[in-house]
Amino acid sequence: MKESWIYRHGANLEHKGVRYWLCRLCHEKRSYSTALYASSGTAHAARHLLRQHQIAEFGDSSPSLTTPFTLAAASASSSVRPLSRQASLGFQLGSHFDERSWKARFVDWIILEDVTFRQASSERLRWLIANGGELASQLLPEHHTTVCSWIRLTFESRRQIIFNLVKDAKSSVHLSFDLWTASNGFHYIGIVGHFVDSEGEKRDVLLGLPRLVGPHSGENMASYVKEVINQYEMGSKLGYFMLDNAESNDTCLETLARWFPMDVSRRRLRCIGHIINLVVRAVIFGSNVSKFEAELRGATDEFSFEIWAKKGAVGRLHNLATYIRRTDQRRQALRRLQTELAGDDAIFTLEIVVDGKTRWNSIYVMIKRGMRICLSLTSVEHLLTWDRLILALELRSAIELYQSRWQKPKNDPVHRDLTKDFLSAVDWAELERFHDFLKPFYILTKTMEGNASKPGAEGGHGAVWETLKTMDYLFVKFKQAAEETQFEEPSHFKSGIDCGWAKLEDYYIKTDRTPIYRAALALHPSYGYDYFERHWKNAMDRPQWYSDMQSAVGSLFDEYVRQAELIWEEVNPLIAYTTKEGQGS
């Protein structure tokens, strides 16, 4: 009788008349709790070898796979043996699938490994599980270093693909880069290339994400950007640079210009979302935002409240929101007040939103949540699809009721006197003006964050031609607000309009240094020169802007003509020489 294959991996023992199978691998690892099986049959031992050691009866008969993953797995020291098709399918078909147990283990994986819900339900994960096939269990890494080696192999192979795309690009390669801080505190600089490939398709490609060691100075950043530029051999193909408005980015480009000659002022593009951010911060906080932020960084808790209180209604709302959200008891009190005001119609309550310090968009959301909710809604279904805002929940009313019932704790003499931050009817009116004025800025910020290469939205949502058009729209908004507040008494809102408008005009001047903004809009088939004549020359009463635009676009066109002539001469040297000789005679 032929001996079972399991005895190639274990010993046949007997104790007190009972026969056992001892797993050699477990015994050598001193894993005694899983090593011994009663040998009344071979099924338990075979299943143990398959599950614990990935060993099957026909383990040497499977074909090898030539993917980066199998190459990486082969390079790691492992005793894993691939399953044969017969053994793998036999195990899958012959085993009872316990749905409850599988779900429990899946949930454990999510919780213990801190997997997000979106990751656990992603299309890619479902594809891996559904299409892993019989060898999938053999490919799963058992150590984090294996995952690292897979990623490195994949990275190197894909970087070569990107290298070829950049090399064969029809257009210049335009760069955008910014700093990013990982959860472990490491700093990285992400460098993205934007170009038209050899097939005429617009590409947005991550070229590098090197770790930034040392100061966040422009000179230090430039050394990392230079290295990536050299890796892809694209120094002669550099186009424009889309960056935020930090001064370190100006220094970075000036440093790069030492190695890659260019006119920095003409190549420097500015993120429109960042421009909007700086303009609105000036509206809310005044002309010296940096000083305000510096004061907050070094302030005690109580002094921080005092600094914010100087910012008018916005500052007092910030203090109220911070105070209420600081403890769960206060948040519960606000929820009870909402329920009390809503009566029998209460479906849910809203949390007061505190801003993200000096991030203006979070301040806008804070004001929006704090304002009275006045919606004409007819059904619960509608309520649940419109930001969960309902007529019964008037957060402003709840805040006013909270103010009227608030009492300073008697046993806490250093407790903040919240009455300093109570909002009056005048404050609410000013908050409403801020809210109404900032709303289009908020919408534009979200719109400009879009992907200009997204299918169905090509050429929009952040494209270069939209920058001046967006700024023109904001210019008109500021002009209208300035006219409305011209004869009003001084207020935070009025001074904010003046500061914001001045900041916007500063960035108009900066965009003048880069003709591509005006050229992009002038070349747009739906706008052209007519746009500038209607808006700059007539509506905005800036005829000099219109004249400067014509000169700048014409100069840029001549520059492209000269470049095209040089390229043509390189491709057709004999014809070019003959032509020049003829012109000389």
Coordinates of C-alpha atoms in Angstrom, one line a residue:
M1 CA 0.0 0.0 0.0
K2 CA 1.4 3.4 -1.0
E3 CA 2.2 5.7 1.9
S4 CA 0.4 9.0 2.0
W5 CA 2.2 12.1 0.8
I6 CA 1.7 13.8 4.2
Y7 CA 4.4 11.6 5.7
R8 CA 7.0 13.4 3.6
H9 CA 6.3 16.4 5.9
G10 CA 5.7 14.6 9.2
A11 CA 6.1 11.5 11.3
N12 CA 3.8 8.7 12.2
L13 CA 3.7 8.2 16.0
E14 CA 1.8 6.0 18.4
H15 CA 0.9 6.7 22.0
K16 CA -1.2 4.4 24.2
G17 CA -2.7 2.7 21.2
V18 CA -3.6 5.9 19.4
R19 CA -1.8 6.8 16.2
Y20 CA -0.8 10.5 15.6
W21 CA 0.7 12.5 12.7
L22 CA 3.4 15.0 13.9
C23 CA 4.0 18.0 11.5
R24 CA 7.8 18.3 11.0
L25 CA 7.7 22.0 10.2
C26 CA 5.7 22.9 13.3
H27 CA 7.8 20.7 15.5
E28 CA 11.0 22.4 14.2
K29 CA 9.4 25.8 14.9
R30 CA 8.3 24.5 18.4
S31 CA 4.7 25.3 17.5
Y32 CA 3.5 22.3 19.5
S33 CA -0.1 23.4 19.8
T34 CA -0.7 22.9 16.0
A35 CA 1.8 20.1 15.3
L36 CA -0.1 16.9 16.4
Y37 CA -3.1 15.3 14.6
A38 CA -4.8 12.0 15.2
S39 CA -4.0 9.9 12.2
S40 CA -7.3 8.1 11.7
G41 CA -7.3 9.8 8.3
T42 CA -5.1 12.1 6.3
A43 CA -7.6 14.9 5.6
H44 CA -6.8 17.0 8.7
A45 CA -3.1 16.7 8.2
A46 CA -3.4 17.7 4.5
R47 CA -5.6 20.7 5.3
H48 CA -3.0 21.8 8.0
L49 CA -0.1 21.6 5.5
L50 CA -2.1 23.6 2.9
R51 CA -3.4 26.3 5.3
Q52 CA -0.4 26.7 7.6
H53 CA 2.5 26.0 5.2
Q54 CA 1.0 26.3 1.7
I55 CA 2.1 22.8 0.8
A56 CA -0.1 20.5 -1.3
E57 CA 0.3 17.0 -2.7
F58 CA 1.1 18.2 -6.2
G59 CA 2.9 21.3 -5.1
D60 CA 5.6 21.3 -7.8
S61 CA 3.5 21.1 -10.9
S62 CA 2.2 24.7 -11.2
P63 CA 3.6 27.0 -13.9
S64 CA 5.7 29.9 -12.7
L65 CA 4.3 33.4 -13.2
T66 CA 6.5 36.2 -14.6
T67 CA 4.9 39.3 -13.0
P68 CA 6.7 41.9 -10.9
F69 CA 4.9 40.4 -7.9
T70 CA 6.2 36.8 -8.4
L71 CA 9.7 38.1 -9.1
A72 CA 9.6 40.0 -5.8
A73 CA 8.2 37.0 -3.9
A74 CA 10.9 34.8 -5.4
S75 CA 13.6 37.2 -4.3
A76 CA 12.5 36.9 -0.7
S77 CA 13.5 34.0 1.4
S78 CA 10.4 31.8 1.7
S79 CA 9.6 28.1 1.9
V80 CA 6.2 28.7 0.2
R81 CA 5.5 26.2 -2.5
P82 CA 2.9 27.0 -5.2
L83 CA -0.4 25.1 -5.2
S84 CA -1.2 23.0 -8.2
R85 CA -4.4 23.6 -10.1
Q86 CA -5.9 20.3 -8.9
A87 CA -5.0 20.8 -5.3
S88 CA -6.1 24.4 -5.2
L89 CA -9.5 23.8 -6.8
G90 CA -10.0 20.7 -4.7
F91 CA -9.5 22.7 -1.6
Q92 CA -11.8 25.5 -2.7
L93 CA -14.6 23.2 -3.8
G94 CA -14.3 20.7 -1.0
S95 CA -14.2 23.2 1.8
H96 CA -17.3 24.6 3.5
F97 CA -17.5 28.4 3.2
D98 CA -18.6 29.9 6.5
E99 CA -20.0 33.3 5.6
R100 CA -20.4 34.4 9.2
S101 CA -16.8 33.5 10.1
W102 CA -15.5 35.2 6.9
K103 CA -17.3 38.4 7.7
A104 CA -16.1 38.4 11.2
R105 CA -12.5 38.0 10.1
F106 CA -13.0 40.7 7.5
V107 CA -14.3 43.1 10.1
D108 CA -11.4 42.2 12.4
W109 CA -9.0 43.0 9.6
I110 CA -10.6 46.4 9.1
I111 CA -10.5 47.3 12.8
L112 CA -7.1 45.9 13.7
E113 CA -5.3 47.2 10.7
D114 CA -7.1 50.6 10.7
V115 CA -8.5 50.1 7.2
T116 CA -10.9 52.8 6.1
F117 CA -14.4 51.9 5.0
R118 CA -13.7 53.2 1.5
Q119 CA -10.5 51.1 1.3
A120 CA -12.4 48.0 2.5
S121 CA -15.1 48.4 -0.2
S122 CA -12.9 49.6 -3.0
E123 CA -13.2 48.4 -6.6
R124 CA -9.5 47.4 -6.6
L125 CA -9.9 45.2 -3.5
R126 CA -13.0 43.5 -4.9
W127 CA -11.1 42.8 -8.1
L128 CA -8.2 41.3 -6.3
I129 CA -10.5 38.9 -4.3
A130 CA -12.6 38.0 -7.2
N131 CA -9.8 37.5 -9.7
G132 CA -7.0 36.4 -7.5
G133 CA -7.3 32.8 -8.8
E134 CA -5.8 29.7 -7.4
L135 CA -2.4 31.1 -6.7
A136 CA -3.5 34.3 -5.0
S137 CA -2.8 32.9 -1.5
Q138 CA 0.7 32.1 -2.5
L139 CA 1.4 35.7 -3.6
L140 CA 0.2 37.4 -0.5
P141 CA 3.3 38.8 1.3
E142 CA 4.0 37.6 4.8
H143 CA 6.3 40.5 5.7
H144 CA 6.2 44.3 5.2
T145 CA 9.6 44.2 3.5
T146 CA 8.1 42.1 0.7
V147 CA 5.5 44.7 0.1
C148 CA 8.3 47.3 0.0
S149 CA 10.2 45.3 -2.6
W150 CA 7.1 44.9 -4.8
I151 CA 6.5 48.7 -4.7
R152 CA 10.1 49.4 -5.6
L153 CA 10.1 47.0 -8.6
T154 CA 6.8 48.4 -9.8
F155 CA 8.0 52.0 -9.3
E156 CA 11.2 51.4 -11.4
S157 CA 9.3 49.7 -14.2
R158 CA 6.6 52.5 -14.4
R159 CA 9.2 55.3 -14.1
Q160 CA 10.7 54.0 -17.3
I161 CA 7.2 54.3 -18.9
I162 CA 6.9 57.9 -17.7
F163 CA 10.5 58.6 -18.9
N164 CA 9.5 57.6 -22.4
L165 CA 6.3 59.7 -22.3
V166 CA 8.2 62.8 -21.2
K167 CA 11.0 62.1 -23.8
D168 CA 8.5 61.8 -26.7
A169 CA 6.2 64.7 -25.5
K170 CA 5.0 67.0 -28.3
S171 CA 4.7 70.0 -25.9
S172 CA 6.9 71.5 -23.3
V173 CA 6.7 69.9 -19.9
H174 CA 5.1 72.2 -17.3
L175 CA 5.7 71.6 -13.6
S176 CA 3.7 72.1 -10.5
F177 CA 5.1 71.2 -7.1
D178 CA 4.3 71.7 -3.4
L179 CA 5.3 70.5 0.0
W180 CA 3.4 67.8 1.9
T181 CA 3.8 66.4 5.4
A182 CA 3.1 62.7 6.0
S183 CA 1.5 61.4 9.1
N184 CA 4.9 60.4 10.5
G185 CA 6.1 64.0 10.3
F186 CA 8.3 63.5 7.3
H187 CA 8.3 66.3 4.7
Y188 CA 8.0 65.5 1.0
I189 CA 7.9 67.6 -2.2
G190 CA 5.5 66.3 -4.8
I191 CA 6.5 67.2 -8.4
V192 CA 3.9 66.8 -11.2
G193 CA 4.5 67.1 -14.9
H194 CA 1.8 68.4 -17.3
F195 CA 2.3 67.9 -21.1
V196 CA 0.9 66.6 -24.3
D197 CA 2.2 63.2 -25.2
S198 CA 3.2 61.8 -28.6
E199 CA -0.4 60.8 -29.3
G200 CA -1.8 64.3 -28.6
E201 CA -3.2 63.4 -25.2
K202 CA -2.8 65.7 -22.3
R203 CA -1.0 64.1 -19.4
D204 CA -0.8 65.0 -15.7
V205 CA 1.9 62.7 -14.2
L206 CA 3.5 62.5 -10.8
L207 CA 7.2 62.6 -11.6
G208 CA 8.7 62.4 -8.1
L209 CA 7.9 62.6 -4.4
P210 CA 11.4 62.9 -2.8
R211 CA 11.7 63.4 0.9
L212 CA 12.7 67.0 1.8
V213 CA 15.6 66.9 4.3
G214 CA 16.6 70.3 5.7
P215 CA 15.0 73.7 5.6
H216 CA 11.9 74.6 3.5
S217 CA 13.9 77.2 1.7
G218 CA 13.6 77.9 -2.0
E219 CA 17.3 76.9 -2.5
N220 CA 16.8 73.6 -0.8
M221 CA 13.6 72.8 -2.7
A222 CA 15.3 73.7 -6.0
S223 CA 17.9 71.0 -5.4
Y224 CA 15.3 68.3 -5.2
V225 CA 13.3 69.6 -8.2
K226 CA 16.6 69.8 -10.2
E227 CA 17.3 66.1 -9.5
V228 CA 13.9 65.1 -10.8
I229 CA 14.3 67.3 -13.9
N230 CA 17.6 65.6 -14.6
Q231 CA 16.2 62.1 -14.0
Y232 CA 13.8 62.6 -16.9
E233 CA 16.3 64.6 -19.0
M234 CA 13.8 67.3 -19.6
G235 CA 15.8 70.4 -18.9
S236 CA 15.5 71.6 -22.4
K237 CA 11.7 71.0 -22.5
L238 CA 10.7 73.0 -19.4
G239 CA 7.7 75.2 -19.8
Y240 CA 5.7 77.0 -17.1
F241 CA 5.6 76.4 -13.3
M242 CA 2.3 76.4 -11.5
L243 CA 3.0 77.1 -7.8
D244 CA 1.3 78.8 -4.8
N245 CA 2.2 82.3 -3.8
A246 CA 4.8 81.6 -1.2
E247 CA 8.0 83.6 -1.5
S248 CA 10.1 80.4 -1.2
N249 CA 8.7 79.3 -4.5
D250 CA 10.0 82.5 -6.2
T251 CA 13.4 81.8 -4.7
C252 CA 13.2 78.2 -5.9
L253 CA 12.6 79.2 -9.5
E254 CA 15.4 81.8 -9.3
T255 CA 17.7 79.1 -8.2
L256 CA 16.5 76.7 -10.9
A257 CA 17.2 79.4 -13.5
R258 CA 20.9 79.1 -12.7
W259 CA 20.9 75.5 -14.1
F260 CA 18.0 75.8 -16.6
P261 CA 18.1 79.3 -18.2
M262 CA 14.6 80.9 -18.2
D263 CA 12.8 84.2 -17.6
V264 CA 11.3 83.4 -14.2
S265 CA 8.8 86.2 -14.2
R266 CA 7.3 85.0 -17.5
R267 CA 7.3 81.3 -16.5
R268 CA 5.8 81.8 -13.0
L269 CA 2.1 80.8 -12.8
R270 CA 0.1 81.2 -9.6
C271 CA -2.6 79.0 -8.3
I272 CA -6.0 80.8 -8.6
G273 CA -7.3 78.9 -5.5
H274 CA -4.4 80.3 -3.5
I275 CA -5.0 83.8 -4.8
I276 CA -8.7 83.6 -3.7
N277 CA -7.6 82.3 -0.3
L278 CA -5.2 85.3 0.2
V279 CA -7.8 87.8 -1.0
V280 CA -10.5 86.5 1.3
R281 CA -8.2 86.2 4.3
A282 CA -7.6 90.0 3.8
V283 CA -11.3 90.5 3.8
I284 CA -11.8 88.7 7.1
F285 CA -8.7 89.5 9.0
G286 CA -7.5 92.8 7.5
S287 CA -4.2 93.9 5.9
N288 CA -1.7 92.2 8.2
V289 CA -2.8 88.5 8.4
S290 CA 0.8 87.3 9.1
K291 CA 0.9 89.4 12.3
F292 CA -2.4 88.1 13.4
E293 CA -1.3 84.5 12.9
A294 CA 2.0 85.2 14.8
E295 CA 0.1 86.6 17.7
L296 CA -2.2 83.5 17.9
R297 CA 0.8 81.1 17.8
G298 CA 2.3 82.6 20.9
A299 CA -0.9 83.3 22.8
T300 CA -2.2 81.7 25.9
D301 CA -5.7 80.2 25.8
E302 CA -7.4 83.3 27.3
F303 CA -5.3 85.8 25.3
S304 CA -6.2 83.9 22.1
F305 CA -9.9 84.6 22.9
E306 CA -9.0 88.3 23.3
I307 CA -7.2 88.4 20.0
W308 CA -10.1 86.9 18.1
A309 CA -12.6 89.2 19.9
K310 CA -10.9 92.2 18.1
K311 CA -12.0 90.8 14.8
G312 CA -15.6 91.9 15.2
A313 CA -18.6 89.6 14.7
V314 CA -16.5 86.9 13.0
G315 CA -14.1 86.8 16.0
R316 CA -16.9 86.6 18.5
L317 CA -18.6 83.8 16.6
H318 CA -15.3 82.0 16.6
N319 CA -15.0 82.3 20.4
L320 CA -18.5 81.2 20.9
A321 CA -18.0 78.1 18.7
T322 CA -14.7 77.3 20.4
Y323 CA -16.2 77.6 23.8
I324 CA -19.3 75.4 23.1
R325 CA -17.3 72.7 21.3
R326 CA -14.7 72.5 24.0
T327 CA -16.8 70.1 26.2
D328 CA -19.4 67.5 25.4
Q329 CA -21.7 68.9 28.1
R330 CA -21.9 72.2 26.2
R331 CA -22.5 70.5 22.9
Q332 CA -25.3 68.5 24.5
A333 CA -26.8 71.7 25.9
L334 CA -26.8 73.3 22.4
R335 CA -28.5 70.1 21.0
R336 CA -31.2 70.3 23.7
L337 CA -31.9 73.9 22.9
Q338 CA -32.3 73.0 19.2
T339 CA -34.7 70.2 20.1
E340 CA -36.6 72.6 22.4
L341 CA -37.0 75.2 19.6
A342 CA -38.0 72.5 17.1
G343 CA -40.7 71.1 19.2
D344 CA -42.4 68.0 17.7
D345 CA -40.7 68.6 14.3
A346 CA -37.2 67.8 15.5
I347 CA -35.6 65.1 13.3
F348 CA -31.9 65.8 14.0
T349 CA -29.8 68.5 15.4
L350 CA -26.8 70.4 14.0
E351 CA -23.4 70.8 15.6
I352 CA -21.9 74.3 15.7
V353 CA -18.8 74.4 13.5
V354 CA -15.6 76.0 14.6
D355 CA -13.3 77.3 12.0
G356 CA -9.8 76.0 11.2
K357 CA -8.0 78.9 12.9
T358 CA -7.3 81.3 10.0
R359 CA -8.5 79.1 7.1
W360 CA -11.1 81.4 5.5
N361 CA -13.2 78.6 3.9
S362 CA -13.7 77.0 7.3
I363 CA -14.7 80.4 8.7
Y364 CA -17.3 80.7 5.9
V365 CA -18.7 77.3 6.9
M366 CA -18.8 78.4 10.5
I367 CA -20.7 81.5 9.6
K368 CA -23.0 79.5 7.3
R369 CA -23.9 77.1 10.1
G370 CA -24.3 79.8 12.6
M371 CA -26.8 81.8 10.4
R372 CA -30.5 81.3 10.6
I373 CA -31.7 78.5 8.3
C374 CA -34.6 79.7 6.2
L375 CA -35.5 77.0 3.7
S376 CA -38.9 76.3 2.2
L377 CA -39.0 72.5 2.2
T378 CA -42.0 70.2 1.8
S379 CA -40.8 66.7 2.5
V380 CA -38.4 64.7 4.7
E381 CA -36.8 63.3 1.6
H382 CA -35.9 66.8 0.5
L383 CA -34.6 67.6 3.9
L384 CA -32.2 64.7 3.8
T385 CA -30.8 65.6 0.4
W386 CA -30.0 69.3 1.0
D387 CA -27.1 69.3 3.4
R388 CA -29.6 68.1 6.1
L389 CA -30.8 71.6 6.7
I390 CA -34.4 72.0 7.9
L391 CA -36.6 74.9 8.8
A392 CA -37.1 73.6 12.4
L393 CA -33.4 73.8 13.2
E394 CA -32.5 77.4 13.5
L395 CA -29.0 77.3 14.9
R396 CA -28.9 81.1 15.3
S397 CA -31.9 80.9 17.6
A398 CA -30.3 78.1 19.6
I399 CA -27.1 80.2 20.0
E400 CA -29.1 83.2 21.1
L401 CA -31.0 81.1 23.6
Y402 CA -27.7 79.6 24.8
Q403 CA -26.4 83.2 25.4
S404 CA -29.6 84.2 27.3
R405 CA -29.3 81.2 29.7
W406 CA -25.5 81.2 30.1
Q407 CA -24.1 81.8 33.6
K408 CA -20.5 82.0 34.7
P409 CA -19.7 79.1 37.0
K410 CA -19.5 80.4 40.6
N411 CA -16.8 78.1 41.7
D412 CA -14.5 79.0 38.8
P413 CA -13.3 82.6 39.1
V414 CA -10.9 82.3 36.1
H415 CA -13.6 81.0 33.9
R416 CA -13.9 83.2 30.7
D417 CA -16.7 85.8 30.8
L418 CA -18.5 84.6 27.7
T419 CA -20.7 87.7 27.7
K420 CA -17.8 89.5 26.0
D421 CA -18.5 87.3 23.0
F422 CA -22.2 87.4 22.9
L423 CA -23.6 88.2 19.4
S424 CA -26.0 91.1 19.0
A425 CA -28.5 91.8 16.2
V426 CA -25.9 94.1 14.6
D427 CA -23.3 91.3 14.8
W428 CA -25.7 88.8 13.1
A429 CA -26.3 91.4 10.4
E430 CA -22.6 91.8 9.8
L431 CA -22.2 88.0 9.7
E432 CA -24.9 87.8 7.1
R433 CA -23.1 90.3 5.0
F434 CA -19.9 88.3 5.2
H435 CA -21.8 85.2 4.4
D436 CA -23.4 86.6 1.3
F437 CA -20.2 88.2 0.1
L438 CA -18.1 85.2 0.6
K439 CA -20.5 82.7 -1.0
P440 CA -19.3 83.1 -4.6
F441 CA -15.7 83.0 -3.4
Y442 CA -16.3 79.7 -1.7
I443 CA -18.0 78.2 -4.8
L444 CA -15.2 79.4 -7.1
T445 CA -12.6 77.9 -4.8
K446 CA -14.3 74.5 -5.1
T447 CA -14.7 74.9 -8.8
M448 CA -11.1 75.9 -9.4
E449 CA -9.9 72.8 -7.4
G450 CA -11.3 70.6 -10.2
N451 CA -9.3 68.6 -12.8
A452 CA -9.1 70.4 -16.1
S453 CA -8.3 67.0 -17.8
K454 CA -11.4 65.2 -16.4
P455 CA -13.5 63.5 -19.1
G456 CA -16.5 65.7 -19.8
A457 CA -14.9 68.8 -18.2
E458 CA -11.8 69.2 -20.4
G459 CA -10.3 72.6 -20.4
G460 CA -12.2 73.9 -17.4
H461 CA -12.3 73.7 -13.6
G462 CA -8.8 75.2 -13.0
A463 CA -7.5 75.8 -16.6
V464 CA -5.2 78.7 -17.2
W465 CA -7.8 80.6 -19.2
E466 CA -10.1 80.7 -16.2
T467 CA -7.7 82.6 -14.0
L468 CA -8.3 86.1 -15.3
K469 CA -12.0 85.5 -15.9
T470 CA -12.3 84.4 -12.3
M471 CA -10.4 87.5 -11.0
D472 CA -12.5 89.7 -13.2
Y473 CA -15.7 88.3 -11.7
L474 CA -14.3 88.9 -8.2
F475 CA -13.2 92.4 -9.2
V476 CA -16.8 93.3 -10.1
K477 CA -18.0 91.9 -6.7
F478 CA -15.5 94.0 -4.8
K479 CA -16.5 97.1 -6.9
Q480 CA -20.2 96.6 -6.1
A481 CA -19.5 96.0 -2.4
A482 CA -17.2 99.1 -2.2
E483 CA -20.0 101.3 -3.8
E484 CA -22.6 99.9 -1.3
T485 CA -20.4 100.6 1.7
Q486 CA -18.9 103.9 0.5
F487 CA -20.9 106.1 2.8
E488 CA -21.4 103.7 5.7
E489 CA -19.9 104.1 9.2
P490 CA -16.6 102.2 9.7
S491 CA -17.0 98.5 10.3
H492 CA -15.0 95.2 10.0
F493 CA -16.9 94.4 6.8
K494 CA -16.3 97.7 5.2
S495 CA -12.5 97.7 6.0
G496 CA -12.4 94.1 4.9
I497 CA -13.7 95.0 1.5
D498 CA -11.0 97.6 1.1
C499 CA -8.2 95.2 2.2
G500 CA -9.5 92.4 -0.1
W501 CA -9.8 94.6 -3.1
A502 CA -6.3 95.9 -2.6
K503 CA -4.9 92.4 -2.4
L504 CA -6.8 91.4 -5.6
E505 CA -5.2 94.3 -7.5
D506 CA -1.8 93.2 -6.2
Y507 CA -2.3 89.9 -8.0
Y508 CA -3.6 91.5 -11.1
I509 CA -0.2 93.2 -11.3
K510 CA 1.6 89.9 -10.7
T511 CA -0.3 88.2 -13.5
D512 CA 0.8 91.0 -15.8
R513 CA 4.3 89.6 -15.6
T514 CA 3.2 86.3 -17.3
P515 CA 1.6 86.9 -20.7
I516 CA 0.2 83.3 -20.9
Y517 CA -2.8 84.3 -18.7
R518 CA -4.0 86.9 -21.2
A519 CA -3.0 84.8 -24.2
A520 CA -4.9 81.8 -23.0
L521 CA -8.1 83.8 -22.7
A522 CA -7.5 85.7 -25.9
L523 CA -7.1 82.4 -27.8
H524 CA -10.2 80.9 -26.3
P525 CA -12.7 80.5 -29.2
S526 CA -15.6 81.7 -27.0
Y527 CA -13.9 84.9 -25.8
G528 CA -10.9 86.3 -27.7
Y529 CA -10.0 89.9 -27.7
D530 CA -13.7 90.8 -27.5
Y531 CA -13.7 89.6 -23.9
F532 CA -11.0 92.1 -22.8
E533 CA -12.7 94.9 -24.7
R534 CA -16.1 94.3 -23.0
H535 CA -14.7 93.7 -19.5
W536 CA -11.4 95.5 -19.1
K537 CA -11.9 98.5 -21.4
N538 CA -15.6 99.1 -20.9
A539 CA -17.1 97.5 -17.8
M540 CA -14.1 97.8 -15.5
D541 CA -13.0 101.1 -17.1
R542 CA -9.3 100.0 -17.4
P543 CA -8.3 100.9 -21.0
Q544 CA -4.6 100.7 -20.2
W545 CA -5.1 97.0 -19.2
Y546 CA -6.6 96.4 -22.6
S547 CA -3.7 98.1 -24.4
D548 CA -1.1 96.2 -22.4
M549 CA -2.9 92.9 -23.1
Q550 CA -2.6 93.5 -26.9
S551 CA 1.1 94.2 -26.6
A552 CA 1.8 91.2 -24.3
V553 CA -0.1 88.7 -26.5
G554 CA 1.5 90.0 -29.7
S555 CA 4.9 89.7 -28.1
L556 CA 4.3 86.2 -27.0
F557 CA 3.1 85.3 -30.5
D558 CA 6.3 86.6 -32.0
E559 CA 8.3 84.6 -29.5
Y560 CA 6.5 81.4 -30.6
V561 CA 7.1 82.3 -34.3
R562 CA 10.8 82.6 -33.6
Q563 CA 10.9 79.2 -31.8
A564 CA 9.0 77.6 -34.7
E565 CA 11.5 79.1 -37.2
L566 CA 14.5 77.7 -35.3
I567 CA 12.9 74.3 -35.2
W568 CA 12.2 74.4 -38.9
E569 CA 15.8 75.4 -39.6
E570 CA 17.1 72.4 -37.6
V571 CA 14.9 70.0 -39.5
N572 CA 15.5 71.6 -42.9
P573 CA 19.1 73.0 -42.7
L574 CA 19.8 73.0 -46.4
I575 CA 16.6 74.8 -47.4
A576 CA 17.1 77.3 -44.5
Y577 CA 20.7 78.0 -45.7
T578 CA 19.6 78.5 -49.3
T579 CA 16.8 80.8 -48.2
K580 CA 19.2 83.0 -46.2
E581 CA 21.7 83.1 -49.0
G582 CA 19.0 84.3 -51.4
Q583 CA 17.9 87.0 -48.9
G584 CA 21.5 88.1 -48.5
S585 CA 22.0 88.6 -52.2

